[in-house]
Short mmCIF file of C-alpha atoms in Angstrom, two decimals:
data_model
loop_
_atom_site.label_atom_id
_atom_site.label_comp_id
_atom_site.label_asym_id
_atom_site.label_seq_id
_atom_site.Cartn_x
_atom_site.Cartn_y
_atom_site.Cartn_z
CA MET W 1 0.00 -0.01 0.01
CA SER W 2 1.33 3.42 -0.99
CA LEU W 3 2.09 6.13 1.62
CA ARG W 4 -0.72 8.25 0.07
CA ALA W 5 -3.20 5.43 0.52
CA GLN W 6 -2.04 4.81 4.09
CA LEU W 7 -2.41 8.49 5.02
CA THR W 8 -5.86 8.64 3.41
CA LEU W 9 -6.96 5.44 5.31
CA ALA W 10 -5.61 6.84 8.57
CA PHE W 11 -7.43 10.18 8.05
CA THR W 12 -10.63 8.31 7.13
CA ILE W 13 -10.48 6.10 10.23
CA LEU W 14 -9.87 9.23 12.37
CA MET W 15 -12.86 11.02 10.85
CA THR W 16 -15.05 7.89 11.38
CA LEU W 17 -14.10 7.68 15.03
CA ILE W 18 -14.75 11.38 15.54
CA VAL W 19 -18.19 11.18 13.83
CA ALA W 20 -19.13 7.99 15.68
CA VAL W 21 -18.11 9.27 19.10
CA SER W 22 -19.70 12.66 18.53
CA GLY W 23 -22.90 11.06 17.26
CA PHE W 24 -23.10 8.68 20.22
CA VAL W 25 -22.54 11.44 22.76
CA ALA W 26 -25.07 13.76 21.06
CA VAL W 27 -27.80 11.11 20.75
CA ASN W 28 -27.29 9.83 24.26
CA SER W 29 -27.37 13.38 25.68
CA ALA W 30 -30.53 14.24 23.70
CA GLU W 31 -32.29 11.03 24.80
CA ASN W 32 -31.45 11.74 28.47
CA HIS W 33 -32.67 15.31 28.12
CA LEU W 34 -35.97 14.17 26.58
CA VAL W 35 -36.56 11.49 29.22
CA SER W 36 -35.78 14.09 31.91
CA GLY W 37 -38.45 16.28 30.39
CA VAL W 38 -40.94 13.42 30.58
CA ASP W 39 -40.00 12.84 34.28
CA ASP W 40 -40.59 16.53 35.00
CA PHE W 41 -44.05 16.24 33.36
CA LEU W 42 -44.89 13.19 35.39
CA GLU W 43 -43.80 14.76 38.69
CA LYS W 44 -46.03 17.80 38.07
CA ARG W 45 -49.04 15.56 37.17
CA VAL W 46 -48.68 13.33 40.19
CA ASP W 47 -48.32 16.34 42.47
CA ASN W 48 -51.71 17.55 41.27
CA ILE W 49 -53.39 14.45 42.63
CA GLY W 50 -54.51 15.46 46.12
CA ALA W 51 -54.43 13.51 49.36
CA GLY W 52 -57.08 12.19 51.73
CA GLN W 53 -60.38 10.40 51.20
CA GLU W 54 -62.18 13.43 49.72
CA ALA W 55 -59.45 14.18 47.21
CA ARG W 56 -59.26 10.58 46.24
CA SER W 57 -63.07 10.30 45.74
CA LYS W 58 -62.93 13.45 43.59
CA ALA W 59 -60.17 11.98 41.50
CA GLU W 60 -62.14 8.79 41.13
CA LYS W 61 -65.19 10.69 39.92
CA ASN W 62 -63.16 12.71 37.44
CA LEU W 63 -61.57 9.56 36.08
CA ILE W 64 -64.96 7.90 35.71
CA ARG W 65 -66.31 11.02 33.92
CA LEU W 66 -63.36 10.97 31.51
CA ARG W 67 -63.90 7.28 30.82
CA ASN W 68 -67.52 7.98 29.94
CA LEU W 69 -66.39 10.80 27.54
CA GLU W 70 -63.36 9.03 26.00
CA GLU W 71 -65.19 8.46 22.71
CA ILE W 72 -65.44 12.23 22.01
CA LEU W 73 -62.17 13.25 23.67
CA SER W 74 -58.75 13.15 22.05
CA GLU W 75 -56.26 10.61 23.24
CA PRO W 76 -54.94 11.62 26.66
CA ASP W 77 -51.29 12.64 27.02
CA SER W 78 -50.76 10.35 30.00
CA VAL W 79 -52.18 7.33 31.94
CA THR W 80 -53.44 7.82 35.48
CA GLN W 81 -54.02 5.07 38.02
CA LEU W 82 -54.91 4.93 41.73
CA VAL W 83 -53.93 1.98 43.93
CA ASN W 84 -55.19 1.49 47.50
CA ALA W 85 -53.17 0.45 50.56
CA LYS W 86 -53.89 -3.24 49.75
CA GLY W 87 -52.24 -2.95 46.39
CA GLU W 88 -55.50 -3.08 44.50
CA VAL W 89 -56.17 -0.88 41.52
CA ILE W 90 -59.09 1.44 42.32
CA ILE W 91 -59.36 3.14 38.92
CA ALA W 92 -57.16 3.53 35.90
CA TYR W 93 -57.55 5.73 32.80
CA PRO W 94 -57.43 5.06 29.93
CA PHE W 95 -55.99 1.62 30.81
CA LYS W 96 -54.49 -0.23 33.71
CA LEU W 97 -50.79 0.07 34.45
CA PRO W 98 -48.70 -2.95 35.56
CA ILE W 99 -47.96 -3.12 39.30
CA ASN W 100 -44.81 -4.73 40.64
CA ASN W 101 -43.67 -5.62 44.16
CA SER W 102 -42.02 -2.23 44.55
CA ASP W 103 -45.32 -0.49 43.85
CA ILE W 104 -47.19 -2.69 46.35
CA SER W 105 -44.58 -2.04 49.08
CA LEU W 106 -44.87 1.69 48.35
CA ALA W 107 -48.69 1.57 48.57
CA THR W 108 -48.87 -0.46 51.80
CA GLY W 109 -46.30 1.72 53.51
CA SER W 110 -47.94 5.08 52.96
CA LYS W 111 -50.62 5.15 55.74
CA ASP W 112 -48.75 7.44 58.05
CA VAL W 113 -46.95 9.67 55.51
CA SER W 114 -47.66 13.34 54.92
CA MET W 115 -47.52 15.27 51.66
CA ARG W 116 -43.97 16.39 52.46
CA SER W 117 -42.59 12.97 53.42
CA ARG W 118 -44.14 10.79 50.76
CA VAL W 119 -41.84 8.72 48.55
CA THR W 120 -41.84 8.90 44.77
CA LYS W 121 -40.35 6.39 42.38
CA ILE W 122 -39.86 6.47 38.61
CA ARG W 123 -39.28 3.50 36.38
CA THR W 124 -39.62 2.40 32.75
CA ALA W 125 -41.93 -0.43 31.82
CA GLN W 126 -43.13 -2.00 28.59
CA ILE W 127 -46.86 -2.01 27.97
CA ASN W 128 -48.32 -3.63 24.84
CA GLY W 129 -44.91 -3.46 23.15
CA ASP W 130 -44.35 0.23 23.92
CA ASP W 131 -42.06 1.77 26.52
CA TYR W 132 -43.72 3.87 29.20
CA ARG W 133 -42.22 6.05 31.87
CA ILE W 134 -44.18 5.47 35.11
CA ILE W 135 -44.03 7.53 38.35
CA SER W 136 -45.43 6.11 41.58
CA SER W 137 -46.09 8.49 44.47
CA GLN W 138 -47.41 7.65 47.95
CA ILE W 139 -50.79 9.04 48.93
CA PRO W 140 -51.21 10.01 52.61
CA GLY W 141 -53.64 7.68 54.24
CA GLY W 142 -52.60 4.71 52.11
CA GLY W 143 -52.08 3.83 48.49
CA ILE W 144 -50.21 5.30 45.58
CA ALA W 145 -50.99 7.51 42.63
CA GLN W 146 -49.39 6.57 39.34
CA VAL W 147 -48.96 8.55 36.15
CA ALA W 148 -47.39 7.12 33.02
CA ARG W 149 -46.42 8.58 29.63
CA ASP W 150 -45.63 6.87 26.43
CA LEU W 151 -41.98 7.17 25.34
CA THR W 152 -42.83 6.58 21.70
CA GLU W 153 -42.28 10.21 20.82
CA VAL W 154 -38.93 10.19 22.63
CA ARG W 155 -37.90 7.02 20.85
CA SER W 156 -39.03 8.41 17.53
CA ALA W 157 -37.07 11.62 18.07
CA VAL W 158 -33.95 9.63 19.03
CA SER W 159 -34.33 7.43 15.96
CA GLY W 160 -34.66 10.47 13.78
CA MET W 161 -31.48 11.92 15.28
CA VAL W 162 -29.68 8.59 14.74
CA ARG W 163 -30.73 8.54 11.04
CA SER W 164 -29.71 12.13 10.68
CA PHE W 165 -26.31 11.51 12.27
CA LEU W 166 -25.83 8.45 10.07
CA LEU W 167 -26.51 10.46 6.94
CA LEU W 168 -24.32 13.33 8.13
CA GLY W 169 -21.68 10.84 9.27
CA LEU W 170 -21.55 9.14 5.92
CA GLY W 171 -21.35 12.47 4.18
CA ALA W 172 -18.57 13.58 6.60
CA ILE W 173 -16.68 10.34 6.00
CA ALA W 174 -16.99 10.82 2.21
CA VAL W 175 -15.71 14.36 2.48
CA GLY W 176 -13.01 13.13 4.87
CA ILE W 177 -11.87 10.54 2.30
CA LEU W 178 -11.66 13.24 -0.36
CA LEU W 179 -9.87 15.72 1.91
CA GLY W 180 -7.62 12.92 3.15
CA TRP W 181 -6.64 12.00 -0.40
CA VAL W 182 -5.99 15.62 -1.34
CA LEU W 183 -4.02 16.21 1.89
CA ALA W 184 -2.06 12.97 1.48
CA SER W 185 -1.29 13.85 -2.12
CA ARG W 186 0.01 17.24 -0.99
CA LEU W 187 2.10 15.77 1.82
CA THR W 188 3.57 12.97 -0.33
CA LYS W 189 4.28 15.17 -3.35
CA PRO W 190 7.84 16.02 -2.18
CA ILE W 191 8.50 12.40 -1.33
CA THR W 192 7.21 11.44 -4.78
CA ARG W 193 9.68 13.93 -6.31
CA LEU W 194 12.45 12.32 -4.19
CA SER W 195 11.42 8.89 -5.46
CA LYS W 196 11.38 10.08 -9.11
CA ALA W 197 14.79 11.73 -8.64
CA ALA W 198 16.24 8.49 -7.17
CA LYS W 199 14.84 6.48 -10.13
CA HIS W 200 16.25 9.10 -12.54
CA VAL W 201 19.70 8.80 -10.93
CA ALA W 202 19.56 5.01 -11.00
CA LYS W 203 18.50 4.99 -14.70
CA THR W 204 20.66 7.79 -16.09
CA GLN W 205 23.59 7.68 -13.61
CA ASP W 206 23.28 11.46 -13.45
CA LEU W 207 24.80 12.34 -10.12
CA GLN W 208 24.16 16.07 -10.66
CA ALA W 209 20.33 15.73 -10.44
CA TYR W 210 20.04 17.58 -7.20
CA ILE W 211 16.61 18.28 -5.62
CA ASP W 212 15.38 21.74 -4.69
CA LEU W 213 12.60 21.59 -2.07
CA ASP W 214 12.60 25.03 -0.54
CA ASP W 215 8.78 24.98 -0.35
CA GLY W 216 8.52 21.65 1.51
CA ASP W 217 8.21 20.83 5.18
CA LEU W 218 11.22 20.87 7.48
CA GLU W 219 11.50 17.09 7.60
CA VAL W 220 11.14 16.73 3.82
CA ARG W 221 13.76 19.45 3.23
CA ALA W 222 16.07 17.62 5.55
CA LEU W 223 15.51 14.43 3.62
CA ALA W 224 16.11 16.18 0.31
CA ASN W 225 19.26 17.74 1.72
CA SER W 226 20.51 14.29 2.77
CA PHE W 227 19.73 12.99 -0.67
CA ASN W 228 21.68 15.83 -2.24
CA ILE W 229 24.64 15.21 0.10
CA MET W 230 24.59 11.54 -0.89
CA LEU W 231 24.59 12.53 -4.59
CA GLN W 232 27.51 14.90 -4.00
CA ALA W 233 29.44 12.23 -2.15
CA LEU W 234 28.77 9.73 -4.92
CA SER W 235 29.84 12.31 -7.52
CA GLU W 236 33.06 12.99 -5.74
CA SER W 237 33.70 9.26 -5.36
CA ARG W 238 33.09 8.71 -9.05
CA GLU W 239 35.40 11.62 -9.93
CA GLN W 240 38.08 10.20 -7.62
CA GLN W 241 37.71 6.79 -9.31
CA ARG W 242 37.88 8.38 -12.77
CA ARG W 243 41.00 10.28 -11.81
CA LEU W 244 42.57 7.17 -10.22
CA VAL W 245 41.93 5.15 -13.37
CA ALA W 246 43.26 7.90 -15.60
CA ASP W 247 46.36 8.47 -13.46
CA ALA W 248 46.98 4.81 -12.99
CA SER W 249 46.69 4.11 -16.74
CA HIS W 250 49.13 6.94 -17.37
CA GLU W 251 51.62 5.69 -14.77
CA LEU W 252 51.36 2.06 -15.85
CA ARG W 253 52.01 2.93 -19.49
CA THR W 254 55.67 3.75 -19.02
CA PRO W 255 56.78 0.55 -17.21
CA LEU W 256 54.61 -1.58 -19.49
CA THR W 257 56.21 0.07 -22.59
CA SER W 258 59.68 -0.54 -21.13
CA LEU W 259 58.83 -4.17 -20.42
CA ARG W 260 57.48 -4.69 -23.93
CA THR W 261 60.60 -3.11 -25.46
CA ASN W 262 62.99 -5.25 -23.37
CA ILE W 263 61.05 -8.39 -24.18
CA GLU W 264 61.21 -7.58 -27.89
CA VAL W 265 64.97 -7.09 -27.64
CA LEU W 266 65.30 -10.41 -25.78
CA SER W 267 63.38 -12.13 -28.54
CA ARG W 268 66.18 -11.23 -30.93
CA THR W 269 68.60 -13.58 -29.18
CA ASN W 270 70.92 -13.90 -32.21
CA THR W 271 71.76 -10.21 -32.32
CA ILE W 272 72.61 -9.43 -28.64
CA THR W 273 75.60 -10.38 -26.54
CA GLU W 274 75.52 -12.17 -23.19
CA ASP W 275 76.40 -8.95 -21.36
CA GLU W 276 73.57 -7.11 -23.13
CA ARG W 277 71.17 -9.93 -22.17
CA GLU W 278 72.16 -9.68 -18.57
CA VAL W 279 71.62 -5.91 -18.54
CA ILE W 280 68.18 -6.34 -20.14
CA ILE W 281 67.21 -9.01 -17.66
CA ASN W 282 68.32 -6.85 -14.70
CA ASP W 283 66.32 -3.97 -16.20
CA LEU W 284 63.29 -6.24 -16.56
CA GLN W 285 63.52 -7.32 -12.94
CA SER W 286 63.76 -3.72 -11.85
CA GLU W 287 60.77 -2.76 -14.00
CA ILE W 288 58.75 -5.73 -12.62
CA GLU W 289 59.56 -4.72 -9.05
CA GLU W 290 58.61 -1.11 -9.82
CA LEU W 291 55.41 -2.31 -11.46
CA SER W 292 54.55 -4.55 -8.54
CA LEU W 293 55.06 -1.68 -6.15
CA LEU W 294 52.95 0.64 -8.27
CA VAL W 295 50.13 -1.92 -8.57
CA GLY W 296 50.19 -2.54 -4.83
CA GLU W 297 49.92 1.13 -4.01
CA ILE W 298 47.12 1.61 -6.56
CA VAL W 299 45.18 -1.27 -4.94
CA GLU W 300 45.88 0.17 -1.54
CA LEU W 301 44.53 3.58 -2.62
CA ALA W 302 41.56 2.17 -4.49
CA THR W 303 40.46 0.04 -1.55
CA ALA W 304 41.09 2.67 1.07
CA GLU W 305 37.48 2.43 2.15
CA SER W 306 38.20 -0.99 3.63
CA ARG W 307 40.07 0.76 6.41
CA GLU W 308 36.80 2.24 7.55
CA GLU W 309 35.72 -1.21 8.74
CA GLU W 310 38.49 -1.21 11.34
CA GLU W 311 37.32 -0.13 14.82
CA PHE W 312 38.73 2.99 16.42
CA ASP W 313 40.52 2.72 19.76
CA GLU W 314 42.44 4.95 22.16
CA ILE W 315 46.10 4.36 21.30
CA ASP W 316 49.29 6.23 21.99
CA LEU W 317 50.64 7.47 18.64
CA SER W 318 54.25 7.26 19.89
CA GLU W 319 53.70 3.54 20.51
CA ILE W 320 52.63 3.02 16.85
CA ALA W 321 55.54 5.17 15.67
CA LEU W 322 58.04 3.06 17.70
CA GLU W 323 56.71 -0.16 16.09
CA VAL W 324 57.17 1.28 12.60
CA ILE W 325 60.69 2.61 13.41
CA GLN W 326 61.82 -0.77 14.70
CA LYS W 327 60.50 -2.42 11.55
CA PHE W 328 62.30 0.00 9.19
CA GLN W 329 65.54 -0.24 11.23
CA ARG W 330 65.57 -4.00 10.76
CA ARG W 331 64.86 -3.70 7.03
CA SER W 332 67.14 -0.80 6.09
CA GLY W 333 69.71 -0.61 8.86
CA ARG W 334 69.18 3.17 8.94
CA ASN W 335 69.44 5.27 12.08
CA ILE W 336 65.84 6.40 12.89
CA GLN W 337 65.32 8.45 16.03
CA LEU W 338 61.97 8.86 17.93
CA VAL W 339 61.18 12.02 19.83
CA ALA W 340 57.94 11.91 21.85
CA ILE W 341 56.68 15.00 23.64
CA GLY W 342 53.40 15.53 25.47
CA THR W 343 50.30 13.35 25.45
CA SER W 344 49.59 11.74 22.07
CA THR W 345 46.83 9.26 22.99
CA ARG W 346 44.19 9.52 20.34
CA TYR W 347 41.08 7.68 19.12
CA VAL W 348 42.46 6.17 15.90
CA GLN W 349 42.61 3.11 13.67
CA ARG W 350 45.86 1.40 14.49
CA SER W 351 46.61 -0.17 11.10
CA SER W 352 45.83 3.06 9.24
CA ILE W 353 48.19 5.18 11.37
CA ASN W 354 50.80 2.46 11.04
CA ARG W 355 50.48 2.68 7.26
CA ALA W 356 50.70 6.49 7.23
CA ILE W 357 53.86 6.60 9.40
CA SER W 358 55.38 3.82 7.30
CA ASN W 359 54.86 5.81 4.10
CA LEU W 360 56.45 8.89 5.65
CA ILE W 361 59.53 7.02 6.87
CA ASP W 362 59.82 5.13 3.55
CA ASN W 363 59.82 8.46 1.72
CA ALA W 364 62.41 9.94 4.09
CA ILE W 365 64.71 6.97 3.61
CA LYS W 366 64.24 6.99 -0.15
CA PHE W 367 64.96 10.70 -0.64
CA SER W 368 67.89 11.24 1.81
CA PRO W 369 71.54 10.15 1.81
CA LYS W 370 72.20 6.60 2.97
CA ASP W 371 74.37 7.64 5.92
CA SER W 372 71.95 10.26 7.19
CA GLU W 373 69.49 9.77 9.99
CA VAL W 374 65.70 10.09 10.02
CA ILE W 375 63.93 11.80 12.96
CA VAL W 376 60.31 10.95 13.84
CA SER W 377 58.61 13.38 16.25
CA VAL W 378 55.29 12.79 18.03
CA THR W 379 54.12 15.91 19.83
CA ASP W 380 50.54 16.16 21.18
CA GLY W 381 48.88 14.31 18.25
CA ARG W 382 51.24 15.84 15.65
CA ILE W 383 53.42 13.33 13.75
CA GLU W 384 56.27 14.63 11.60
CA VAL W 385 59.16 12.89 9.87
CA ARG W 386 62.32 14.77 8.99
CA ASP W 387 64.96 13.72 6.46
CA PHE W 388 68.25 15.32 5.60
CA GLY W 389 67.92 15.18 1.81
CA LEU W 390 67.77 17.89 -0.84
CA GLY W 391 64.37 19.20 0.33
CA VAL W 392 61.28 20.16 -1.68
CA GLU W 393 61.00 22.96 -4.19
CA ASP W 394 58.56 25.74 -3.32
CA GLU W 395 56.45 25.11 -6.40
CA ASP W 396 56.12 21.43 -5.56
CA GLU W 397 54.88 21.84 -1.96
CA SER W 398 51.25 22.36 -2.93
CA ARG W 399 51.19 19.24 -5.09
CA LEU W 400 53.28 17.01 -2.81
CA PHE W 401 50.22 14.99 -1.61
CA ASP W 402 48.54 14.64 -5.03
CA ARG W 403 48.26 11.19 -6.52
CA PHE W 404 51.13 10.11 -8.73
CA PHE W 405 52.94 13.43 -8.28
CA ARG W 406 56.70 13.22 -8.46
CA SER W 407 59.01 16.19 -8.66
CA VAL W 408 61.44 16.52 -11.52
CA GLY W 409 64.45 15.70 -9.33
CA THR W 410 62.98 12.43 -8.05
CA ARG W 411 61.54 10.84 -11.20
CA ASP W 412 64.64 8.66 -11.69
CA LEU W 413 64.18 7.22 -8.20
CA PRO W 414 61.90 4.27 -7.44
CA GLY W 415 58.36 5.02 -6.37
CA SER W 416 54.89 5.73 -7.78
CA GLY W 417 53.94 9.00 -6.19
CA LEU W 418 51.11 7.41 -4.25
CA GLY W 419 52.66 7.13 -0.79
CA LEU W 420 51.93 10.67 0.42
CA SER W 421 48.42 10.69 -1.13
CA ILE W 422 47.63 7.63 0.99
CA VAL W 423 48.92 9.54 4.03
CA HIS W 424 46.60 12.39 3.07
CA GLU W 425 43.56 10.06 2.84
CA ILE W 426 44.31 8.54 6.24
CA ALA W 427 44.73 11.88 7.99
CA LYS W 428 41.55 13.11 6.34
CA ALA W 429 39.63 10.02 7.59
CA HIS W 430 40.80 10.83 11.12
CA GLY W 431 39.69 14.51 10.94
CA GLY W 432 43.29 15.68 10.61
CA GLN W 433 45.40 17.33 7.94
CA VAL W 434 48.87 16.90 6.28
CA PHE W 435 51.64 19.43 6.11
CA VAL W 436 55.13 19.94 4.65
CA ALA W 437 57.67 22.34 6.18
CA GLU W 438 61.31 23.33 5.89
CA PRO W 439 63.47 22.78 9.01
CA GLU W 440 64.93 25.85 10.72
CA ASP W 441 68.45 24.93 9.62
CA GLY W 442 67.25 24.58 6.01
CA ILE W 443 68.53 21.00 5.63
CA GLY W 444 66.08 18.35 4.43
CA THR W 445 62.28 18.33 4.70
CA ILE W 446 59.65 17.84 7.43
CA VAL W 447 56.51 16.02 6.27
CA GLY W 448 53.70 14.85 8.54
CA PHE W 449 50.12 15.01 9.66
CA THR W 450 47.99 15.91 12.69
CA ILE W 451 45.28 13.99 14.45
#
């Protein structure tokens, strides 16, 4: 079921409940009011029936007279009945009312009551299939006077109200369904636009199809904004992938061309000497190692998002730096010093920081004299690696962390130009930034990042 249909159904159910509850309360209140009016009428009539033997005799004569004239009189608006202290009906007009045990007890217990202290009871009874409201009031000296009125008019009025409320309710529900559909359509219109935009992006791969919902509700605008942010992130990711593929294809072209050339030369075995063959084979091995390194770094950069799966933990950065230094000292035999100052415990991914420091030290070893040392400093979350090489030209500093960038003076050295770009990605993922600086004595270069 669509969201529009669900909203319409919910609105319809709400309207139905409101109409049903309102109708029930209104009808019940009207019925109670009408019955209360009948009770007031009965109380006034029974109060007009006097007390004592004389008053009772007079009432009996009047009732007899009315009975004799009932053929020419209109139907009376009530039924009157007198019951003696023995519980016997003395006279009833125009017909006899039913007497129950409560009426008999009331009649037999009224000998010593006065007009002020007499008890009156009201009940509803069914007579000949119709409901009557009956009032029974004690008569001083013994007996009770009863007056009853047909509730047919009340029931008819209530039935008319019920029919009217049903018709009005059905009309209100129909209008509610229409209004609910219109309102639901209005509310879901922005969401429908979002859905169409998502389908358009999925079909056309157009990541620039941003949504403008300035006229929508706050929640819908927030959803549209999130959708636009997602499109922007996907667009940036696609652009990064495109650049990576373009740069990788460019960088791979040179070693592959060299490999192809050397292999073609080797295929001419009759025209080359043994010394030339050995030189070519050494060159091939060097090219293969360089190609393997390049492919490995490309894969590392292309799958950098896999690092996001690693959990963050509170780790001392100097501890990670020491592990990396010990590893490079074993491999290269170079003198690498660690300087740790301040508190450098941060919430990081251990393997990612290990990789970043490794790339910095590897670069420092690669671009500095073999007998020079490398200094790694960890100061309050700032990691920097200093070498004592030739340094970085001013025009190259801004591009030092770009993918595949290699300065003119280092293009003859091994490497792919991806190491520092990986450092940049790791620092960025940790909310930090990279930097390059010139030491105060002007010898070498300081490259690092902050967390």
